[in-house]
Amino acid sequence: CVVAWNKSVESGVVNGLADLFPDLNDHLRSFTYEDPSEVFRKADYYVAAMGNRYSIKYVAPALYPDDPSMDYHKLEGDVKNGAQAMAAIAMSKHMTSEEVDKLRHDLEVYCGLDTMAVVKILKKCFSLPKLHHVSRMVCFMESILPFMFQRNRLMHMKMCFVGDILIFKPFL
């Protein structure tokens, strides 16, 4: 199962990858998705600091206002959002090896923040009362959180460079 903030965008990216890599087509198209952003889009949980915006870039800082690590504006490097990441990846074929190395670092920092933001948002949602209309998502979170925090560390997740996707298949 894939936890993806805005699953329609992320599943579209994964399906695009399936088209590019026919040998992985069946595997990539077999993914099922859960989208924690639905809790916020449906106003099951709202914080005024989100300002009626449901992007992870607004939800994470709204839920964790005293945590400077959730501030996308303070990211080091040139990649601070998905559009910049996609544009940079598209331009990478015209870059020198040094520029590609810098881009890879910037993407790792950006994707790392996206990953941690999803994890922290899931933890916050997990602590909410179990409302009947969000019980499916809460039950899903109850099943994945113990796995994610095994031995008090995050598992390495596959496909970091495909936006806000967490695929629960750890590298061992």
Tab-separated table of N, CA, C and O in Angstrom, residues 121-130 138 141-143 145-146:
chain	number	residue	atom	x	y	z
A	121	ILE	N	2.196	14.228	10.314
A	121	ILE	CA	0.762	14.467	10.139
A	121	ILE	C	-0.021	13.203	10.497
A	121	ILE	O	-1.050	13.267	11.173
A	122	LEU	N	0.469	12.040	10.060
A	122	LEU	CA	-0.191	10.787	10.419
A	122	LEU	C	-0.201	10.596	11.937
A	122	LEU	O	-1.208	10.181	12.507
A	123	LYS	N	0.912	10.904	12.586
A	123	LYS	CA	0.951	10.780	14.045
A	123	LYS	C	-0.068	11.707	14.692
A	123	LYS	O	-0.752	11.325	15.639
A	124	LYS	N	-0.178	12.928	14.193
A	124	LYS	CA	-1.144	13.885	14.754
A	124	LYS	C	-2.569	13.361	14.534
A	124	LYS	O	-3.380	13.372	15.447
A	125	CYS	N	-2.862	12.898	13.328
A	125	CYS	CA	-4.199	12.366	13.035
A	125	CYS	C	-4.494	11.134	13.885
A	125	CYS	O	-5.622	10.934	14.331
A	126	PHE	N	-3.487	10.326	14.093
A	126	PHE	CA	-3.653	9.124	14.898
A	126	PHE	C	-4.090	9.469	16.310
A	126	PHE	O	-4.809	8.721	16.958
A	127	SER	N	-3.679	10.633	16.791
A	127	SER	CA	-4.024	11.035	18.154
A	127	SER	C	-5.431	11.640	18.257
A	127	SER	O	-5.902	11.913	19.349
A	128	LEU	N	-6.096	11.847	17.131
A	128	LEU	CA	-7.431	12.444	17.134
A	128	LEU	C	-8.476	11.430	17.583
A	128	LEU	O	-8.312	10.238	17.401
A	129	PRO	N	-9.594	11.907	18.114
A	129	PRO	CA	-10.698	10.985	18.415
A	129	PRO	C	-11.142	10.291	17.128
A	129	PRO	O	-11.096	10.879	16.051
A	130	LYS	N	-11.558	9.058	17.257
A	130	LYS	CA	-11.957	8.285	16.087
A	130	LYS	C	-13.383	8.640	15.680
A	130	LYS	O	-14.338	8.070	16.169
A	138	VAL	N	-8.233	6.207	10.100
A	138	VAL	CA	-7.631	5.996	11.417
A	138	VAL	C	-7.232	4.535	11.577
A	138	VAL	O	-6.135	4.229	12.043
A	141	MET	N	-4.148	4.015	9.650
A	141	MET	CA	-2.987	4.586	10.328
A	141	MET	C	-2.570	3.712	11.500
A	141	MET	O	-1.382	3.524	11.746
A	142	GLU	N	-3.541	3.151	12.227
A	142	GLU	CA	-3.198	2.271	13.343
A	142	GLU	C	-2.412	1.064	12.860
A	142	GLU	O	-1.525	0.578	13.539
A	143	SER	N	-2.713	0.608	11.664
A	143	SER	CA	-2.019	-0.571	11.156
A	143	SER	C	-0.620	-0.257	10.647
A	143	SER	O	0.252	-1.113	10.696
A	145	LEU	N	1.390	2.663	11.551
A	145	LEU	CA	2.298	3.390	12.438
A	145	LEU	C	3.279	2.486	13.183
A	145	LEU	O	4.465	2.805	13.249
A	146	PRO	N	2.849	1.348	13.723
A	146	PRO	CA	3.847	0.507	14.402
A	146	PRO	C	4.958	0.064	13.454
A	146	PRO	O	6.115	0.011	13.827
